[in-house]
Amino acid sequence: MRWLAALALLVVLPLALRLYAIDHGDGGSYVPDSHVVRQALGMARDRDLVPPVGKYSTYPNLIPYLLLPLYLAQYLLGLLWGAWKDAAEFAAAVAKDPALVAVPARVVIALFSAATTWVVWRAARAAGLQQGAWVAAWLAATSLLSVQFATHERPWAVVSFFGALSAWAAIVHARDAQPRALVLSGLAAGAAFSAHQAGLGTLFLPFAAWLLSPRPWRGALLARVREGFYAVLAFAVVSVVLGHPYWLVHGLTPAEAVVGGAQMQQLNGLTVGGMPVVFGLRVESAERLIGTILGYDPVLVLLAVLGLVLAWRTP
């Protein structure tokens, strides 16, 4: 039963791996990164959906926006069941047991991570892989880095999901020159950037698809420019509305309010929220990133390199 095997690999396996230990640490966070939970609760407490950068967090707003309706439902159910009588008692319950809000946030992150398996499979199929698409799905479902990040209330699994979604759409556009696919790639890249500033790099995917599109440059330049404009516009709208609306309300964050802001100015970088973004290639960063990636999942890196070699040799 092929559909049962597909269901097991694309849905059951990634969900089971991620949800099995979702309450690790009894729901307590031993990683000092509770930005998204703290920001969602702060927004709810102060009834402020567009707080200034740094009031609760330096992260963008997308994930807190996703958590707000979840926490509202949790609060209302608690009122119904008599677990608390008002917001003050709910806050006291959360202070006593952080797992009340940490574990639901982890479940949301785990769902995004599990769904990435299906998106990676679709992207690989769009790229022309057959058996290789199932291998890609297996790696997405079981890789150590993906599973670990899926069990923490942190933004990396969400960035990965939207990055994979952007890649899938970019592959479709690079293959068929579908304008809607390029816009979808831009939308997904904007969502990745709305989850964390690191998602800004995802914008390279629709840009690469635009460059590699089979649509000819000669005689179709205007169509190409129009498609690229719509993709960038989609990225910008999603980024500002869902991730960085504080730009519209509070303006840009001054460099002196950013950690490492002075160094960032020397390197001609820019601020995104409360974080510096510096463009350029540096040997020190490459050494650190390569060491980190190899340390997390060396087998995955070796398979990726092998895949690139085989892809290069394939006519």
PDB file of C-alpha atoms in Angstrom:
ATOM      1  CA  MET A   1       0.000   0.000   0.000  1.00  0.00           C
ATOM      2  CA  ARG A   2       2.003   2.877  -1.342  1.00  0.00           C
ATOM      3  CA  TRP A   3      -0.274   5.561   0.085  1.00  0.00           C
ATOM      4  CA  LEU A   4       0.167   4.109   3.584  1.00  0.00           C
ATOM      5  CA  ALA A   5       3.938   4.274   3.206  1.00  0.00           C
ATOM      6  CA  ALA A   6       3.651   7.854   2.006  1.00  0.00           C
ATOM      7  CA  LEU A   7       1.390   8.746   4.934  1.00  0.00           C
ATOM      8  CA  ALA A   8       3.813   7.151   7.381  1.00  0.00           C
ATOM      9  CA  LEU A   9       6.864   8.972   5.983  1.00  0.00           C
ATOM     10  CA  LEU A  10       5.327  12.358   5.235  1.00  0.00           C
ATOM     11  CA  VAL A  11       3.016  12.728   8.250  1.00  0.00           C
ATOM     12  CA  VAL A  12       3.210  10.101  10.992  1.00  0.00           C
ATOM     13  CA  LEU A  13       6.999   9.762  11.321  1.00  0.00           C
ATOM     14  CA  PRO A  14       7.881  13.481  11.493  1.00  0.00           C
ATOM     15  CA  LEU A  15       5.007  14.201  13.876  1.00  0.00           C
ATOM     16  CA  ALA A  16       5.846  11.270  16.150  1.00  0.00           C
ATOM     17  CA  LEU A  17       9.530  12.194  16.384  1.00  0.00           C
ATOM     18  CA  ARG A  18       8.693  15.781  17.274  1.00  0.00           C
ATOM     19  CA  LEU A  19       5.773  15.295  19.644  1.00  0.00           C
ATOM     20  CA  TYR A  20       7.230  12.364  21.576  1.00  0.00           C
ATOM     21  CA  ALA A  21       9.448  14.578  23.749  1.00  0.00           C
ATOM     22  CA  ILE A  22       7.591  17.864  23.321  1.00  0.00           C
ATOM     23  CA  ASP A  23       7.331  18.384  27.090  1.00  0.00           C
ATOM     24  CA  HIS A  24      11.045  17.795  27.747  1.00  0.00           C
ATOM     25  CA  GLY A  25      12.294  19.489  30.875  1.00  0.00           C
ATOM     26  CA  ASP A  26       8.740  19.346  32.252  1.00  0.00           C
ATOM     27  CA  GLY A  27       7.973  22.193  29.889  1.00  0.00           C
ATOM     28  CA  GLY A  28      10.702  24.390  31.321  1.00  0.00           C
ATOM     29  CA  SER A  29      13.110  26.063  28.932  1.00  0.00           C
ATOM     30  CA  TYR A  30      16.796  25.367  29.431  1.00  0.00           C
ATOM     31  CA  VAL A  31      17.624  27.378  26.290  1.00  0.00           C
ATOM     32  CA  PRO A  32      17.602  31.112  27.115  1.00  0.00           C
ATOM     33  CA  ASP A  33      15.321  31.996  24.209  1.00  0.00           C
ATOM     34  CA  SER A  34      11.677  32.528  25.116  1.00  0.00           C
ATOM     35  CA  HIS A  35      11.205  35.533  22.834  1.00  0.00           C
ATOM     36  CA  VAL A  36       8.116  34.381  20.951  1.00  0.00           C
ATOM     37  CA  VAL A  37       6.220  33.262  24.054  1.00  0.00           C
ATOM     38  CA  ARG A  38       7.161  36.367  26.016  1.00  0.00           C
ATOM     39  CA  GLN A  39       6.185  38.603  23.130  1.00  0.00           C
ATOM     40  CA  ALA A  40       2.790  36.948  22.590  1.00  0.00           C
ATOM     41  CA  LEU A  41       1.930  37.152  26.282  1.00  0.00           C
ATOM     42  CA  GLY A  42       3.107  40.766  26.461  1.00  0.00           C
ATOM     43  CA  MET A  43       0.966  41.709  23.476  1.00  0.00           C
ATOM     44  CA  ALA A  44      -2.048  40.049  25.073  1.00  0.00           C
ATOM     45  CA  ARG A  45      -1.471  41.616  28.473  1.00  0.00           C
ATOM     46  CA  ASP A  46      -0.974  45.147  27.169  1.00  0.00           C
ATOM     47  CA  ARG A  47      -3.369  44.767  24.225  1.00  0.00           C
ATOM     48  CA  ASP A  48      -0.680  46.082  21.933  1.00  0.00           C
ATOM     49  CA  LEU A  49      -0.250  44.201  18.653  1.00  0.00           C
ATOM     50  CA  VAL A  50       2.548  46.458  17.401  1.00  0.00           C
ATOM     51  CA  PRO A  51       4.910  47.060  20.320  1.00  0.00           C
ATOM     52  CA  PRO A  52       8.196  48.875  19.812  1.00  0.00           C
ATOM     53  CA  VAL A  53      11.277  46.766  19.226  1.00  0.00           C
ATOM     54  CA  GLY A  54      12.792  45.489  22.443  1.00  0.00           C
ATOM     55  CA  LYS A  55       9.731  45.964  24.633  1.00  0.00           C
ATOM     56  CA  TYR A  56       9.218  42.214  24.816  1.00  0.00           C
ATOM     57  CA  SER A  57      11.564  40.866  22.178  1.00  0.00           C
ATOM     58  CA  THR A  58      13.823  41.719  19.251  1.00  0.00           C
ATOM     59  CA  TYR A  59      12.219  39.022  17.074  1.00  0.00           C
ATOM     60  CA  PRO A  60       9.631  39.780  14.377  1.00  0.00           C
ATOM     61  CA  ASN A  61       5.935  39.366  15.107  1.00  0.00           C
ATOM     62  CA  LEU A  62       4.734  36.450  12.965  1.00  0.00           C
ATOM     63  CA  ILE A  63       5.062  33.637  15.502  1.00  0.00           C
ATOM     64  CA  PRO A  64       3.625  35.698  18.395  1.00  0.00           C
ATOM     65  CA  TYR A  65       0.668  36.501  16.129  1.00  0.00           C
ATOM     66  CA  LEU A  66       0.177  32.761  15.573  1.00  0.00           C
ATOM     67  CA  LEU A  67       0.350  32.084  19.311  1.00  0.00           C
ATOM     68  CA  LEU A  68      -2.125  34.805  20.325  1.00  0.00           C
ATOM     69  CA  PRO A  69      -5.327  32.960  19.276  1.00  0.00           C
ATOM     70  CA  LEU A  70      -3.946  29.773  20.833  1.00  0.00           C
ATOM     71  CA  TYR A  71      -3.354  31.485  24.174  1.00  0.00           C
ATOM     72  CA  LEU A  72      -6.745  33.189  23.980  1.00  0.00           C
ATOM     73  CA  ALA A  73      -8.440  29.817  23.526  1.00  0.00           C
ATOM     74  CA  GLN A  74      -6.376  28.388  26.383  1.00  0.00           C
ATOM     75  CA  TYR A  75      -7.360  31.288  28.633  1.00  0.00           C
ATOM     76  CA  LEU A  76     -11.058  30.993  27.783  1.00  0.00           C
ATOM     77  CA  LEU A  77     -11.059  27.235  28.341  1.00  0.00           C
ATOM     78  CA  GLY A  78      -9.393  27.785  31.710  1.00  0.00           C
ATOM     79  CA  LEU A  79     -12.142  30.239  32.645  1.00  0.00           C
ATOM     80  CA  LEU A  80     -14.747  27.706  31.591  1.00  0.00           C
ATOM     81  CA  TRP A  81     -13.150  24.900  33.598  1.00  0.00           C
ATOM     82  CA  GLY A  82     -12.451  27.089  36.623  1.00  0.00           C
ATOM     83  CA  ALA A  83      -8.666  26.830  36.381  1.00  0.00           C
ATOM     84  CA  TRP A  84      -8.471  30.623  36.848  1.00  0.00           C
ATOM     85  CA  LYS A  85     -10.960  33.419  37.361  1.00  0.00           C
ATOM     86  CA  ASP A  86      -9.281  36.298  35.529  1.00  0.00           C
ATOM     87  CA  ALA A  87      -6.153  37.353  33.663  1.00  0.00           C
ATOM     88  CA  ALA A  88      -4.227  37.928  36.898  1.00  0.00           C
ATOM     89  CA  GLU A  89      -4.786  34.332  38.013  1.00  0.00           C
ATOM     90  CA  PHE A  90      -3.818  33.087  34.560  1.00  0.00           C
ATOM     91  CA  ALA A  91      -0.581  35.081  34.755  1.00  0.00           C
ATOM     92  CA  ALA A  92       0.099  33.627  38.206  1.00  0.00           C
ATOM     93  CA  ALA A  93      -0.505  30.105  36.884  1.00  0.00           C
ATOM     94  CA  VAL A  94       1.933  30.711  34.029  1.00  0.00           C
ATOM     95  CA  ALA A  95       4.564  32.090  36.404  1.00  0.00           C
ATOM     96  CA  LYS A  96       4.194  28.985  38.570  1.00  0.00           C
ATOM     97  CA  ASP A  97       4.167  26.555  35.648  1.00  0.00           C
ATOM     98  CA  PRO A  98       5.733  27.958  32.432  1.00  0.00           C
ATOM     99  CA  ALA A  99       4.853  24.726  30.639  1.00  0.00           C
ATOM    100  CA  LEU A 100       1.276  26.023  30.369  1.00  0.00           C
ATOM    101  CA  VAL A 101       2.380  28.336  27.577  1.00  0.00           C
ATOM    102  CA  ALA A 102       5.694  26.771  26.525  1.00  0.00           C
ATOM    103  CA  VAL A 103       4.325  23.379  25.482  1.00  0.00           C
ATOM    104  CA  PRO A 104       1.502  24.741  23.259  1.00  0.00           C
ATOM    105  CA  ALA A 105       4.077  26.963  21.541  1.00  0.00           C
ATOM    106  CA  ARG A 106       6.312  23.951  21.003  1.00  0.00           C
ATOM    107  CA  VAL A 107       3.419  22.046  19.445  1.00  0.00           C
ATOM    108  CA  VAL A 108       2.889  24.870  16.943  1.00  0.00           C
ATOM    109  CA  ILE A 109       6.600  24.854  16.079  1.00  0.00           C
ATOM    110  CA  ALA A 110       6.575  21.048  15.782  1.00  0.00           C
ATOM    111  CA  LEU A 111       3.643  21.159  13.356  1.00  0.00           C
ATOM    112  CA  PHE A 112       5.524  23.564  11.098  1.00  0.00           C
ATOM    113  CA  SER A 113       8.592  21.355  11.255  1.00  0.00           C
ATOM    114  CA  ALA A 114       6.641  18.188  10.478  1.00  0.00           C
ATOM    115  CA  ALA A 115       4.904  19.894   7.557  1.00  0.00           C
ATOM    116  CA  THR A 116       8.333  20.780   6.148  1.00  0.00           C
ATOM    117  CA  THR A 117       8.784  17.105   5.283  1.00  0.00           C
ATOM    118  CA  TRP A 118       5.865  17.227   2.837  1.00  0.00           C
ATOM    119  CA  VAL A 119       7.037  20.551   1.376  1.00  0.00           C
ATOM    120  CA  VAL A 120      10.556  19.181   0.821  1.00  0.00           C
ATOM    121  CA  TRP A 121       9.064  16.138  -0.897  1.00  0.00           C
ATOM    122  CA  ARG A 122       6.987  18.343  -3.205  1.00  0.00           C
ATOM    123  CA  ALA A 123       9.990  20.556  -3.945  1.00  0.00           C
ATOM    124  CA  ALA A 124      12.107  17.536  -4.829  1.00  0.00           C
ATOM    125  CA  ARG A 125       9.367  16.169  -7.069  1.00  0.00           C
ATOM    126  CA  ALA A 126       9.081  19.543  -8.776  1.00  0.00           C
ATOM    127  CA  ALA A 127      12.832  19.395  -9.390  1.00  0.00           C
ATOM    128  CA  GLY A 128      12.367  16.107 -11.247  1.00  0.00           C
ATOM    129  CA  LEU A 129      13.434  13.658  -8.548  1.00  0.00           C
ATOM    130  CA  GLN A 130      11.571  10.385  -8.115  1.00  0.00           C
ATOM    131  CA  GLN A 131      13.143   8.069  -5.539  1.00  0.00           C
ATOM    132  CA  GLY A 132      15.326  10.978  -4.523  1.00  0.00           C
ATOM    133  CA  ALA A 133      12.265  12.895  -3.371  1.00  0.00           C
ATOM    134  CA  TRP A 134      11.543  10.174  -0.821  1.00  0.00           C
ATOM    135  CA  VAL A 135      15.141  10.308   0.385  1.00  0.00           C
ATOM    136  CA  ALA A 136      14.848  14.081   0.763  1.00  0.00           C
ATOM    137  CA  ALA A 137      11.617  13.640   2.718  1.00  0.00           C
ATOM    138  CA  TRP A 138      13.252  11.055   4.995  1.00  0.00           C
ATOM    139  CA  LEU A 139      16.142  13.398   5.742  1.00  0.00           C
ATOM    140  CA  ALA A 140      13.772  16.296   6.440  1.00  0.00           C
ATOM    141  CA  ALA A 141      11.713  14.091   8.737  1.00  0.00           C
ATOM    142  CA  THR A 142      14.577  12.589  10.718  1.00  0.00           C
ATOM    143  CA  SER A 143      17.578  14.929  10.644  1.00  0.00           C
ATOM    144  CA  LEU A 144      18.847  15.745  14.116  1.00  0.00           C
ATOM    145  CA  LEU A 145      18.887  19.499  13.626  1.00  0.00           C
ATOM    146  CA  SER A 146      15.316  19.592  12.318  1.00  0.00           C
ATOM    147  CA  VAL A 147      13.933  17.405  15.096  1.00  0.00           C
ATOM    148  CA  GLN A 148      15.788  19.254  17.845  1.00  0.00           C
ATOM    149  CA  PHE A 149      14.667  22.709  16.741  1.00  0.00           C
ATOM    150  CA  ALA A 150      11.102  21.434  16.391  1.00  0.00           C
ATOM    151  CA  THR A 151      10.874  20.738  20.118  1.00  0.00           C
ATOM    152  CA  HIS A 152      11.771  24.257  21.266  1.00  0.00           C
ATOM    153  CA  GLU A 153       9.653  27.390  21.285  1.00  0.00           C
ATOM    154  CA  ARG A 154      12.098  29.093  18.919  1.00  0.00           C
ATOM    155  CA  PRO A 155      11.640  30.382  15.351  1.00  0.00           C
ATOM    156  CA  TRP A 156      14.059  28.218  13.365  1.00  0.00           C
ATOM    157  CA  ALA A 157      11.633  25.479  12.328  1.00  0.00           C
ATOM    158  CA  VAL A 158       9.171  28.088  11.075  1.00  0.00           C
ATOM    159  CA  VAL A 159      11.916  29.826   9.081  1.00  0.00           C
ATOM    160  CA  SER A 160      12.856  26.438   7.597  1.00  0.00           C
ATOM    161  CA  PHE A 161       9.250  25.661   6.659  1.00  0.00           C
ATOM    162  CA  PHE A 162       8.737  28.896   4.772  1.00  0.00           C
ATOM    163  CA  GLY A 163      12.222  28.613   3.281  1.00  0.00           C
ATOM    164  CA  ALA A 164      11.333  25.176   1.904  1.00  0.00           C
ATOM    165  CA  LEU A 165       8.001  26.516   0.648  1.00  0.00           C
ATOM    166  CA  SER A 166       9.799  29.365  -1.104  1.00  0.00           C
ATOM    167  CA  ALA A 167      12.245  26.884  -2.643  1.00  0.00           C
ATOM    168  CA  TRP A 168       9.413  24.685  -3.936  1.00  0.00           C
ATOM    169  CA  ALA A 169       7.711  27.633  -5.620  1.00  0.00           C
ATOM    170  CA  ALA A 170      11.050  28.901  -6.942  1.00  0.00           C
ATOM    171  CA  ILE A 171      11.759  25.513  -8.522  1.00  0.00           C
ATOM    172  CA  VAL A 172       8.359  25.528 -10.222  1.00  0.00           C
ATOM    173  CA  HIS A 173       8.980  29.005 -11.628  1.00  0.00           C
ATOM    174  CA  ALA A 174      12.500  28.136 -12.774  1.00  0.00           C
ATOM    175  CA  ARG A 175      11.042  25.091 -14.526  1.00  0.00           C
ATOM    176  CA  ASP A 176       7.827  26.462 -16.051  1.00  0.00           C
ATOM    177  CA  ALA A 177       8.087  30.271 -15.752  1.00  0.00           C
ATOM    178  CA  GLN A 178       4.813  30.407 -13.824  1.00  0.00           C
ATOM    179  CA  PRO A 179       4.316  33.989 -12.569  1.00  0.00           C
ATOM    180  CA  ARG A 180       2.139  32.849  -9.665  1.00  0.00           C
ATOM    181  CA  ALA A 181       4.870  30.498  -8.476  1.00  0.00           C
ATOM    182  CA  LEU A 182       7.366  33.361  -8.345  1.00  0.00           C
ATOM    183  CA  VAL A 183       4.918  35.481  -6.332  1.00  0.00           C
ATOM    184  CA  LEU A 184       4.322  32.540  -3.974  1.00  0.00           C
ATOM    185  CA  SER A 185       8.075  32.176  -3.542  1.00  0.00           C
ATOM    186  CA  GLY A 186       8.248  35.853  -2.618  1.00  0.00           C
ATOM    187  CA  LEU A 187       5.334  35.485  -0.191  1.00  0.00           C
ATOM    188  CA  ALA A 188       6.967  32.511   1.525  1.00  0.00           C
ATOM    189  CA  ALA A 189      10.303  34.341   1.720  1.00  0.00           C
ATOM    190  CA  GLY A 190       8.494  37.251   3.368  1.00  0.00           C
ATOM    191  CA  ALA A 191       6.959  34.862   5.886  1.00  0.00           C
ATOM    192  CA  ALA A 192      10.403  33.410   6.673  1.00  0.00           C
ATOM    193  CA  PHE A 193      11.709  36.930   7.254  1.00  0.00           C
ATOM    194  CA  SER A 194       8.645  37.615   9.412  1.00  0.00           C
ATOM    195  CA  ALA A 195       9.569  34.687  11.664  1.00  0.00           C
ATOM    196  CA  HIS A 196      13.169  35.781  12.220  1.00  0.00           C
ATOM    197  CA  GLN A 197      15.634  38.240  10.726  1.00  0.00           C
ATOM    198  CA  ALA A 198      17.713  35.309   9.468  1.00  0.00           C
ATOM    199  CA  GLY A 199      14.899  34.573   7.026  1.00  0.00           C
ATOM    200  CA  LEU A 200      15.953  37.602   4.991  1.00  0.00           C
ATOM    201  CA  GLY A 201      18.369  35.345   3.105  1.00  0.00           C
ATOM    202  CA  THR A 202      15.406  33.379   1.756  1.00  0.00           C
ATOM    203  CA  LEU A 203      14.761  36.246  -0.653  1.00  0.00           C
ATOM    204  CA  PHE A 204      17.646  34.855  -2.712  1.00  0.00           C
ATOM    205  CA  LEU A 205      15.424  31.908  -3.753  1.00  0.00           C
ATOM    206  CA  PRO A 206      12.824  33.851  -5.771  1.00  0.00           C
ATOM    207  CA  PHE A 207      15.648  36.029  -7.104  1.00  0.00           C
ATOM    208  CA  ALA A 208      17.514  32.947  -8.365  1.00  0.00           C
ATOM    209  CA  ALA A 209      14.297  31.557  -9.853  1.00  0.00           C
ATOM    210  CA  TRP A 210      13.698  34.857 -11.633  1.00  0.00           C
ATOM    211  CA  LEU A 211      17.207  34.773 -13.104  1.00  0.00           C
ATOM    212  CA  LEU A 212      16.956  31.113 -14.167  1.00  0.00           C
ATOM    213  CA  SER A 213      13.439  31.275 -15.571  1.00  0.00           C
ATOM    214  CA  PRO A 214      13.101  29.736 -19.063  1.00  0.00           C
ATOM    215  CA  ARG A 215      11.311  32.889 -20.192  1.00  0.00           C
ATOM    216  CA  PRO A 216      13.621  34.540 -22.742  1.00  0.00           C
ATOM    217  CA  TRP A 217      15.238  37.845 -21.900  1.00  0.00           C
ATOM    218  CA  ARG A 218      15.015  39.191 -25.419  1.00  0.00           C
ATOM    219  CA  GLY A 219      11.455  40.109 -26.272  1.00  0.00           C
ATOM    220  CA  ALA A 220      10.119  39.338 -22.779  1.00  0.00           C
ATOM    221  CA  LEU A 221      12.101  41.756 -20.631  1.00  0.00           C
ATOM    222  CA  LEU A 222       9.024  43.727 -19.609  1.00  0.00           C
ATOM    223  CA  ALA A 223       7.235  40.549 -18.508  1.00  0.00           C
ATOM    224  CA  ARG A 224      10.280  39.484 -16.526  1.00  0.00           C
ATOM    225  CA  VAL A 225      10.527  42.863 -14.798  1.00  0.00           C
ATOM    226  CA  ARG A 226       6.813  42.811 -13.988  1.00  0.00           C
ATOM    227  CA  GLU A 227       7.012  39.303 -12.499  1.00  0.00           C
ATOM    228  CA  GLY A 228      10.039  40.236 -10.424  1.00  0.00           C
ATOM    229  CA  PHE A 229       8.330  43.388  -9.192  1.00  0.00           C
ATOM    230  CA  TYR A 230       5.246  41.462  -8.050  1.00  0.00           C
ATOM    231  CA  ALA A 231       7.414  38.916  -6.220  1.00  0.00           C
ATOM    232  CA  VAL A 232       9.348  41.651  -4.397  1.00  0.00           C
ATOM    233  CA  LEU A 233       6.102  43.445  -3.606  1.00  0.00           C
ATOM    234  CA  ALA A 234       4.649  40.236  -2.148  1.00  0.00           C
ATOM    235  CA  PHE A 235       7.777  39.797  -0.029  1.00  0.00           C
ATOM    236  CA  ALA A 236       7.612  43.384   1.213  1.00  0.00           C
ATOM    237  CA  VAL A 237       3.892  43.344   2.070  1.00  0.00           C
ATOM    238  CA  VAL A 238       4.094  40.088   4.023  1.00  0.00           C
ATOM    239  CA  SER A 239       7.270  41.202   5.788  1.00  0.00           C
ATOM    240  CA  VAL A 240       5.863  44.540   6.915  1.00  0.00           C
ATOM    241  CA  VAL A 241       2.335  43.412   7.812  1.00  0.00           C
ATOM    242  CA  LEU A 242       3.084  40.092   9.522  1.00  0.00           C
ATOM    243  CA  GLY A 243       6.626  40.459  10.767  1.00  0.00           C
ATOM    244  CA  HIS A 244       7.791  44.033  11.066  1.00  0.00           C
ATOM    245  CA  PRO A 245       4.792  46.368  11.384  1.00  0.00           C
ATOM    246  CA  TYR A 246       6.726  48.402  13.975  1.00  0.00           C
ATOM    247  CA  TRP A 247       8.455  50.067  11.018  1.00  0.00           C
ATOM    248  CA  LEU A 248       5.155  51.744  10.163  1.00  0.00           C
ATOM    249  CA  VAL A 249       4.244  52.655  13.751  1.00  0.00           C
ATOM    250  CA  HIS A 250       7.557  53.337  15.495  1.00  0.00           C
ATOM    251  CA  GLY A 251       9.998  53.856  12.626  1.00  0.00           C
ATOM    252  CA  LEU A 252      13.408  52.297  12.135  1.00  0.00           C
ATOM    253  CA  THR A 253      15.440  51.132  15.110  1.00  0.00           C
ATOM    254  CA  PRO A 254      18.478  53.388  15.685  1.00  0.00           C
ATOM    255  CA  ALA A 255      21.863  51.681  15.537  1.00  0.00           C
ATOM    256  CA  GLU A 256      22.737  52.733  19.089  1.00  0.00           C
ATOM    257  CA  ALA A 257      19.786  50.677  20.359  1.00  0.00           C
ATOM    258  CA  VAL A 258      21.109  47.498  18.743  1.00  0.00           C
ATOM    259  CA  VAL A 259      23.639  45.152  20.317  1.00  0.00           C
ATOM    260  CA  GLY A 260      26.815  45.588  18.305  1.00  0.00           C
ATOM    261  CA  GLY A 261      25.340  48.617  16.562  1.00  0.00           C
ATOM    262  CA  ALA A 262      28.616  50.549  16.430  1.00  0.00           C
ATOM    263  CA  GLN A 263      30.453  47.640  14.835  1.00  0.00           C
ATOM    264  CA  MET A 264      27.552  47.158  12.425  1.00  0.00           C
ATOM    265  CA  GLN A 265      27.877  50.763  11.239  1.00  0.00           C
ATOM    266  CA  GLN A 266      31.588  50.281  10.639  1.00  0.00           C
ATOM    267  CA  LEU A 267      30.767  47.262   8.449  1.00  0.00           C
ATOM    268  CA  ASN A 268      28.043  49.191   6.564  1.00  0.00           C
ATOM    269  CA  GLY A 269      25.275  46.962   7.886  1.00  0.00           C
ATOM    270  CA  LEU A 270      21.678  47.745   8.734  1.00  0.00           C
ATOM    271  CA  THR A 271      19.305  47.138  11.617  1.00  0.00           C
ATOM    272  CA  VAL A 272      16.275  44.880  11.344  1.00  0.00           C
ATOM    273  CA  GLY A 273      14.325  45.188  14.539  1.00  0.00           C
ATOM    274  CA  GLY A 274      16.844  44.941  17.337  1.00  0.00           C
ATOM    275  CA  MET A 275      19.374  42.882  15.393  1.00  0.00           C
ATOM    276  CA  PRO A 276      22.224  43.899  13.097  1.00  0.00           C
ATOM    277  CA  VAL A 277      22.421  42.553   9.564  1.00  0.00           C
ATOM    278  CA  VAL A 278      25.799  42.776   7.868  1.00  0.00           C
ATOM    279  CA  PHE A 279      26.250  41.828   4.224  1.00  0.00           C
ATOM    280  CA  GLY A 280      29.473  40.272   3.037  1.00  0.00           C
ATOM    281  CA  LEU A 281      31.621  37.149   3.170  1.00  0.00           C
ATOM    282  CA  ARG A 282      33.981  36.603   6.083  1.00  0.00           C
ATOM    283  CA  VAL A 283      36.287  33.668   6.671  1.00  0.00           C
ATOM    284  CA  GLU A 284      35.615  33.752  10.428  1.00  0.00           C
ATOM    285  CA  SER A 285      31.867  33.357   9.935  1.00  0.00           C
ATOM    286  CA  ALA A 286      32.321  30.599   7.355  1.00  0.00           C
ATOM    287  CA  GLU A 287      34.585  28.618   9.689  1.00  0.00           C
ATOM    288  CA  ARG A 288      32.118  28.914  12.571  1.00  0.00           C
ATOM    289  CA  LEU A 289      29.075  28.019  10.478  1.00  0.00           C
ATOM    290  CA  ILE A 290      30.740  25.060   8.786  1.00  0.00           C
ATOM    291  CA  GLY A 291      31.882  23.713  12.138  1.00  0.00           C
ATOM    292  CA  THR A 292      28.405  24.112  13.594  1.00  0.00           C
ATOM    293  CA  ILE A 293      26.659  22.412  10.681  1.00  0.00           C
ATOM    294  CA  LEU A 294      29.102  19.504  10.643  1.00  0.00           C
ATOM    295  CA  GLY A 295      28.795  19.141  14.414  1.00  0.00           C
ATOM    296  CA  TYR A 296      25.018  18.946  14.308  1.00  0.00           C
ATOM    297  CA  ASP A 297      24.522  16.488  11.470  1.00  0.00           C
ATOM    298  CA  PRO A 298      27.668  15.429   9.561  1.00  0.00           C
ATOM    299  CA  VAL A 299      25.902  12.602   7.699  1.00  0.00           C
ATOM    300  CA  LEU A 300      23.331  15.035   6.330  1.00  0.00           C
ATOM    301  CA  VAL A 301      26.111  17.345   5.107  1.00  0.00           C
ATOM    302  CA  LEU A 302      27.950  14.479   3.408  1.00  0.00           C
ATOM    303  CA  LEU A 303      24.759  13.341   1.681  1.00  0.00           C
ATOM    304  CA  ALA A 304      24.085  16.901   0.550  1.00  0.00           C
ATOM    305  CA  VAL A 305      27.573  17.167  -0.970  1.00  0.00           C
ATOM    306  CA  LEU A 306      27.107  13.797  -2.673  1.00  0.00           C
ATOM    307  CA  GLY A 307      23.776  14.960  -4.032  1.00  0.00           C
ATOM    308  CA  LEU A 308      25.341  18.099  -5.482  1.00  0.00           C
ATOM    309  CA  VAL A 309      28.039  16.035  -7.201  1.00  0.00           C
ATOM    310  CA  LEU A 310      25.486  13.631  -8.685  1.00  0.00           C
ATOM    311  CA  ALA A 311      23.250  16.496  -9.781  1.00  0.00           C
ATOM    312  CA  TRP A 312      26.205  18.189 -11.489  1.00  0.00           C
ATOM    313  CA  ARG A 313      27.019  15.001 -13.420  1.00  0.00           C
ATOM    314  CA  THR A 314      23.419  14.355 -14.442  1.00  0.00           C
ATOM    315  CA  PRO A 315      22.772  15.573 -17.990  1.00  0.00           C
TER     316      PRO A 315
END
